[in-house]
Coordinates of C-alpha atoms in Angstrom, one line a residue:
Chain K
M19 CA 1.3 14.9 30.7
K20 CA -1.8 15.6 28.7
T21 CA -2.7 12.0 29.0
I22 CA -2.4 12.1 32.8
A23 CA -4.3 15.3 33.0
I24 CA -7.3 14.0 30.9
A25 CA -7.3 10.7 32.8
F26 CA -7.3 12.5 36.1
L27 CA -10.2 14.8 35.0
A28 CA -12.2 11.9 33.8
A29 CA -11.6 10.0 37.0
A30 CA -12.2 13.0 39.2
L31 CA -15.4 14.0 37.4
P32 CA -17.3 10.9 36.8
G33 CA -20.7 12.7 36.9
L34 CA -19.7 15.0 34.0
A35 CA -22.2 14.7 31.2
A36 CA -20.9 12.6 28.4
A37 CA -19.7 14.7 25.5
D38 CA -20.7 13.5 22.0
V39 CA -18.4 12.3 19.3
I40 CA -19.9 12.3 15.8
V41 CA -18.7 9.3 13.7
T42 CA -19.5 9.8 10.0
A43 CA -18.7 8.1 6.7
P44 CA -17.6 4.6 7.8
W45 CA -16.4 2.2 5.3
A46 CA -14.2 -0.8 4.8
R47 CA -12.6 -2.5 1.8
A48 CA -13.8 -5.9 0.8
S49 CA -11.2 -8.5 1.7
I50 CA -9.7 -10.9 -0.8
L51 CA -8.6 -13.6 1.8
V52 CA -10.0 -14.0 5.1
S53 CA -6.5 -14.7 6.4
R54 CA -5.4 -11.1 5.6
P55 CA -6.0 -8.1 7.7
G56 CA -8.9 -5.7 6.7
A57 CA -9.0 -2.0 6.9
A58 CA -11.8 0.3 7.9
Y59 CA -12.0 4.1 7.7
L60 CA -14.2 6.8 9.2
T61 CA -14.4 10.5 10.2
L62 CA -14.6 11.7 13.8
T63 CA -15.5 15.0 15.3
S64 CA -15.9 16.0 18.8
D65 CA -17.3 19.4 19.9
T66 CA -15.7 19.3 23.2
G67 CA -12.4 17.2 22.5
D68 CA -12.1 13.6 23.3
R69 CA -9.8 10.7 22.9
L70 CA -10.4 7.5 21.1
I71 CA -8.9 4.7 23.3
A72 CA -10.3 1.4 22.0
V73 CA -12.0 -0.2 19.0
K74 CA -13.7 -3.5 18.8
T75 CA -15.9 -5.3 16.3
P76 CA -17.4 -8.8 16.2
A77 CA -16.0 -9.0 12.7
A78 CA -12.4 -9.4 13.9
D79 CA -10.5 -10.7 16.8
R80 CA -8.7 -7.4 17.2
A81 CA -9.2 -3.8 15.8
M82 CA -6.3 -1.4 16.1
L83 CA -5.7 2.1 15.0
H84 CA -2.7 2.2 12.6
G85 CA -1.1 5.3 11.0
T86 CA 0.7 4.8 7.7
E87 CA 3.7 7.0 7.5
T88 CA 5.1 7.6 4.1
D89 CA 8.5 9.4 4.1
A90 CA 10.1 11.6 1.5
D91 CA 11.5 8.6 -0.3
G92 CA 8.1 7.0 -0.6
V93 CA 8.7 4.3 2.0
S94 CA 5.7 3.5 3.9
R95 CA 5.7 2.2 7.4
M96 CA 2.7 1.3 9.7
A97 CA 2.7 2.5 13.3
H98 CA 0.2 1.4 15.9
I99 CA -1.5 4.4 17.5
E100 CA -2.4 3.7 21.2
A101 CA -4.9 6.5 21.5
L102 CA -6.1 9.3 19.2
D103 CA -6.7 12.8 20.5
L104 CA -9.6 14.7 19.1
S105 CA -9.3 18.5 19.5
P106 CA -12.5 20.4 20.1
G107 CA -14.3 21.1 16.9
E108 CA -11.6 19.4 14.8
T109 CA -12.5 16.8 12.1
V110 CA -10.1 13.8 12.0
T111 CA -10.5 11.6 8.9
L112 CA -9.1 8.2 8.7
A113 CA -8.4 7.5 4.9
P114 CA -6.2 5.4 2.6
G115 CA -2.5 6.4 2.9
G116 CA -3.1 8.0 6.3
M117 CA -4.8 6.3 9.4
H118 CA -6.8 3.3 9.2
L119 CA -8.4 0.7 11.6
M120 CA -6.6 -2.6 11.0
L121 CA -9.0 -5.6 11.5
M122 CA -6.9 -8.6 12.4
G123 CA -8.2 -12.2 12.7
L124 CA -11.2 -11.7 10.6
A125 CA -14.3 -13.9 11.5
A126 CA -15.2 -14.1 7.8
K127 CA -14.2 -12.3 4.6
L128 CA -15.5 -8.8 4.4
E129 CA -17.8 -9.1 1.4
E130 CA -18.8 -6.2 -0.8
G131 CA -22.3 -5.1 -0.1
A132 CA -22.3 -6.4 3.5
S133 CA -21.8 -4.4 6.7
F134 CA -20.6 -5.0 10.2
P135 CA -20.8 -3.2 13.6
L136 CA -17.8 -1.3 15.0
I137 CA -17.7 0.0 18.5
L138 CA -15.4 2.8 19.4
R139 CA -14.6 3.7 23.0
F140 CA -13.9 7.3 23.8
E141 CA -12.6 8.6 27.1
S142 CA -15.5 11.1 27.7
A143 CA -18.2 10.0 25.2
G144 CA -17.9 6.3 26.1
E145 CA -18.8 3.7 23.5
V146 CA -20.2 4.8 20.1
A147 CA -21.4 2.0 17.8
V148 CA -21.5 2.5 13.9
D149 CA -22.4 0.2 11.1
V150 CA -19.6 -0.1 8.6
P151 CA -20.6 -0.8 4.9
V152 CA -18.1 -2.9 3.0
L153 CA -17.1 -1.4 -0.4
G154 CA -15.1 -2.9 -3.3
V155 CA -11.5 -4.1 -3.0
A156 CA -10.3 -1.1 -4.9
A157 CA -12.5 1.6 -3.1
T158 CA -10.7 4.7 -2.1
G159 CA -13.3 6.6 -0.1
P160 CA -16.8 6.3 1.4
E161 CA -19.9 5.8 -0.7
G162 CA -20.8 8.9 -2.8
E163 CA -17.3 10.3 -2.7
E164 CA -16.1 8.7 -5.8
Chain Z
M28 CA 11.4 8.3 -26.3
T29 CA 9.2 11.5 -26.0
S30 CA 7.9 12.7 -22.6
S31 CA 5.4 15.4 -21.8
N32 CA 6.3 18.1 -19.4
L33 CA 4.3 16.4 -16.8
S34 CA 6.4 13.2 -17.1
M35 CA 9.7 15.1 -17.2
S36 CA 8.8 16.9 -13.9
I37 CA 7.8 13.5 -12.3
L38 CA 11.0 12.1 -13.7
R39 CA 13.1 14.8 -12.2
R40 CA 11.3 14.4 -8.9
S41 CA 11.7 10.7 -9.2
L42 CA 15.4 11.0 -9.6
R43 CA 15.6 13.1 -6.4
V44 CA 13.6 10.6 -4.6
L45 CA 15.9 7.8 -5.9
A46 CA 19.0 9.7 -4.9
G47 CA 17.5 10.0 -1.3
A48 CA 16.5 6.4 -1.4
A49 CA 20.0 5.4 -2.5
T50 CA 21.4 7.3 0.5
L51 CA 19.0 5.6 2.8
G52 CA 19.4 2.4 1.2
V53 CA 23.1 1.7 2.1
G54 CA 21.9 0.0 5.4
S55 CA 19.5 -2.2 3.5
V56 CA 21.9 -3.2 0.8
L57 CA 24.3 -4.4 3.5
L58 CA 21.4 -6.2 5.1
W59 CA 20.6 -8.0 1.8
Q60 CA 24.2 -8.9 1.4
A61 CA 24.3 -10.2 4.9
R62 CA 21.4 -12.7 4.3
A63 CA 21.2 -13.3 0.5
P64 CA 23.4 -15.4 -1.7
Q65 CA 26.6 -14.0 -3.3
D66 CA 25.1 -13.7 -6.8
L67 CA 23.4 -10.3 -5.9
P68 CA 24.3 -7.5 -8.3
A69 CA 26.8 -5.0 -7.0
P70 CA 25.1 -2.0 -5.5
L71 CA 25.0 0.9 -8.0
V72 CA 25.1 4.5 -7.0
T73 CA 22.0 6.3 -8.0
G74 CA 19.9 7.7 -11.0
E75 CA 18.0 6.2 -13.9
A76 CA 20.7 3.7 -15.0
A77 CA 20.7 2.2 -11.6
I78 CA 17.2 0.7 -12.1
T79 CA 17.5 -2.6 -13.9
N80 CA 14.4 -4.7 -15.0
A81 CA 15.9 -8.1 -14.1
Y82 CA 14.5 -11.0 -12.1
T83 CA 13.7 -14.6 -12.1
L84 CA 10.3 -15.2 -10.1
T85 CA 7.3 -17.3 -10.1
D86 CA 4.0 -15.9 -11.4
H87 CA 0.6 -16.4 -9.9
T88 CA 0.0 -19.4 -12.2
G89 CA 3.0 -21.1 -10.9
R90 CA 5.2 -20.4 -14.0
T91 CA 8.8 -19.3 -13.8
V92 CA 9.2 -15.9 -15.4
T93 CA 11.9 -13.3 -16.1
A94 CA 11.6 -9.7 -17.0
D95 CA 12.0 -10.9 -20.7
S96 CA 8.7 -12.8 -20.3
F97 CA 7.0 -9.3 -20.5
A98 CA 9.1 -7.9 -23.3
G99 CA 7.0 -6.0 -25.9
Q100 CA 4.6 -4.8 -23.2
W101 CA 4.7 -1.6 -21.1
Q102 CA 5.0 -2.7 -17.5
L103 CA 3.8 -1.1 -14.3
V104 CA 5.8 -2.8 -11.5
F105 CA 4.8 -2.3 -7.8
F106 CA 6.4 -4.1 -4.8
G107 CA 4.1 -4.8 -1.8
F108 CA 2.6 -7.6 0.2
T109 CA -0.9 -8.8 1.0
H110 CA -0.8 -8.5 4.7
C111 CA -0.6 -4.7 4.1
P112 CA -4.2 -3.6 4.4
D113 CA -3.8 0.1 3.4
I114 CA -1.2 1.3 1.0
C115 CA -1.0 -2.0 -1.1
P116 CA -4.7 -2.4 -1.9
T117 CA -4.8 1.4 -2.5
T118 CA -1.9 1.2 -4.9
L119 CA -3.2 -1.9 -6.7
G120 CA -6.7 -0.3 -7.0
Y121 CA -4.9 2.8 -8.4
M122 CA -3.1 0.6 -11.1
A123 CA -6.3 -1.1 -12.0
Q124 CA -8.0 2.3 -12.3
V125 CA -5.2 3.4 -14.6
M126 CA -5.6 0.3 -16.7
D127 CA -9.4 0.8 -17.0
L128 CA -8.7 4.5 -18.1
L129 CA -6.3 3.3 -20.8
G130 CA -9.2 1.7 -22.8
P131 CA -7.9 -0.4 -25.8
D132 CA -4.3 0.8 -24.9
A133 CA -4.4 -1.4 -21.8
E134 CA -3.7 -4.4 -24.0
Q135 CA -0.2 -3.1 -24.4
V136 CA 0.4 -2.8 -20.6
T137 CA 1.0 -5.4 -17.9
P138 CA 0.6 -4.4 -14.3
I139 CA 2.9 -6.4 -12.1
F140 CA 2.6 -6.9 -8.3
V141 CA 5.8 -8.3 -6.8
T142 CA 5.6 -9.5 -3.2
V143 CA 8.2 -8.5 -0.7
D144 CA 6.8 -11.1 1.7
P145 CA 7.2 -14.4 -0.3
A146 CA 7.1 -16.6 2.9
R147 CA 3.4 -15.7 3.1
D148 CA 2.6 -14.6 -0.4
T149 CA 2.6 -17.8 -2.3
P150 CA 1.6 -18.0 -6.0
D151 CA -1.9 -19.0 -4.9
V152 CA -2.3 -16.0 -2.6
M153 CA -0.9 -13.7 -5.3
A154 CA -3.4 -15.2 -7.8
A155 CA -6.4 -14.3 -5.4
Y156 CA -5.1 -10.8 -5.2
V157 CA -4.3 -10.0 -8.8
E158 CA -7.5 -11.5 -10.0
A159 CA -9.4 -9.4 -7.5
F160 CA -7.9 -6.2 -9.0
H161 CA -7.5 -6.5 -12.7
P162 CA -7.7 -9.4 -15.2
R163 CA -4.3 -8.3 -16.8
M164 CA -2.5 -8.0 -13.5
V165 CA 0.3 -10.5 -12.8
G166 CA 1.4 -11.5 -9.2
L167 CA 5.2 -12.4 -8.7
S168 CA 6.6 -14.3 -5.8
G169 CA 9.6 -16.5 -5.3
T170 CA 12.3 -17.4 -2.8
E171 CA 13.5 -14.7 -0.3
A172 CA 16.8 -14.5 -2.3
Q173 CA 14.9 -14.1 -5.7
V174 CA 12.7 -11.3 -4.3
A175 CA 15.7 -9.6 -2.7
E176 CA 17.5 -9.7 -6.0
A177 CA 14.5 -8.3 -7.9
A178 CA 14.0 -5.6 -5.3
A179 CA 17.8 -4.8 -5.5
N180 CA 17.6 -4.5 -9.2
F181 CA 14.7 -2.1 -9.0
R182 CA 16.3 -0.2 -6.1
V183 CA 13.2 -0.9 -4.1
W184 CA 13.9 -0.6 -0.4
Y185 CA 12.1 -2.9 2.0
E186 CA 12.6 -4.2 5.4
R187 CA 10.9 -6.8 7.7
S188 CA 10.5 -5.4 11.2
E189 CA 9.3 -7.4 14.2
D190 CA 5.9 -6.1 15.5
A191 CA 4.2 -7.9 18.2
T192 CA 0.8 -6.4 17.2
A193 CA 1.0 -7.5 13.5
P194 CA -0.1 -10.8 12.1
D195 CA 2.6 -13.4 12.6
G196 CA 4.6 -10.9 14.6
Y197 CA 6.1 -8.9 11.8
T198 CA 5.4 -6.3 9.1
V199 CA 7.3 -5.1 6.1
A200 CA 8.1 -1.5 5.5
H201 CA 8.5 -0.9 1.8
A202 CA 8.8 1.7 -0.9
G203 CA 5.5 2.2 -2.6
H204 CA 6.5 3.3 -6.0
I205 CA 5.0 2.2 -9.3
Y206 CA 7.9 1.7 -11.9
V207 CA 7.0 2.3 -15.5
M208 CA 9.1 0.1 -17.8
A209 CA 9.1 0.3 -21.6
P210 CA 8.5 -2.6 -24.0
D211 CA 12.2 -3.0 -24.3
G212 CA 12.5 -3.4 -20.5
G213 CA 14.0 0.1 -20.0
F214 CA 13.1 2.1 -17.0
V215 CA 10.9 5.2 -18.0
D216 CA 9.6 6.8 -14.8
V217 CA 8.2 6.2 -11.4
W218 CA 4.8 7.2 -9.9
L219 CA 3.5 7.2 -6.4
E220 CA -0.2 6.7 -5.6
G221 CA -1.5 9.9 -3.9
D222 CA 0.9 12.1 -5.9
A223 CA -1.2 12.2 -9.1
P224 CA -4.7 11.2 -10.0
A225 CA -5.1 8.1 -12.0
D226 CA -6.3 10.0 -15.1
A227 CA -3.0 11.9 -15.2
F228 CA -1.0 8.8 -14.9
A229 CA -3.2 7.2 -17.6
A230 CA -2.8 10.1 -20.0
N231 CA 0.9 10.0 -19.6
L232 CA 1.0 6.3 -20.3
A233 CA -1.3 6.7 -23.3
S234 CA 1.1 9.3 -24.7
L235 CA 4.1 7.0 -24.2
I236 CA 2.3 4.2 -25.9
Q237 CA 1.2 6.6 -28.8
S238 CA 4.9 7.7 -29.2
T239 CA 6.0 4.1 -29.9
G240 CA 3.2 3.2 -32.2
N241 CA 1.2 0.0 -31.8
S242 CA 4.0 -2.3 -32.3
S243 CA 3.1 -5.1 -30.0

């Protein structure tokens, strides 16, 4: 229902000023083999509330939002998240063991020290581009947090 | 074996986790039996005794190894797969960090990464992975039946599930525990990345290593 309501509003009010989504602390892990999917992480905040509906990058054929769910028995499963709702003022952090952007079909290995552009598309804010630094294979958080 | 309060509380929690896993695992045990050869061990019930350090696998250098190949070493055993972009590198990085924190004691520890996806994780792939994480890390692969037997012996649950959005159309759900095995091959306890900082895990291991002396 919420989906429909937001989609309807967006369609009905095309002239509405685009709301801002702040994307901070993006990072990705270096890849070991180009044939294996990569993972990128970042933090999202929207003052007015928004919805992440698509992600793309020239670094990979496809980028998808995945959630890792670890149950009480320590069993982890990945689930594809079609769209991510951002509540007004709430900060959503993608981090290891939680949500990640899975990068499939890498154009090249993600090399530590390099960076790549990532384009996030939001329902209201439209496209937001960020530059994602590639950290080490064992990195657990963005630069300066370890 | 002496254990600190921390390791006892983790052990108690682990046993509860294992009891839950055993309950959940009925379906997957049946699944293994349905597709694996008859020489699988009989399913055990639950608890510490149910975890057996037994397998025949191929290491990342192409050598056939059994659990006895690592006798005399403390072993950290983790089951995962290389198409897993989040939990697996996070856990392997955690194991590497624990190794680094151990300092000279790390010489008495072998971290072991066993794939649950041997079709794609050949010894060459495993070599690339373990070398990227830690010089002492060993990567183990094998046939589907060998991996199923190893996982069954460790009571590790995993299941291949079809997923059109995943590379090659499937992914593997798996338990993410790190098993601590003693130099005699016996099960000690189990840790989960995210439950304890690496220094707590390393301190616990260091006290275990001290308790048995520098025998190896």
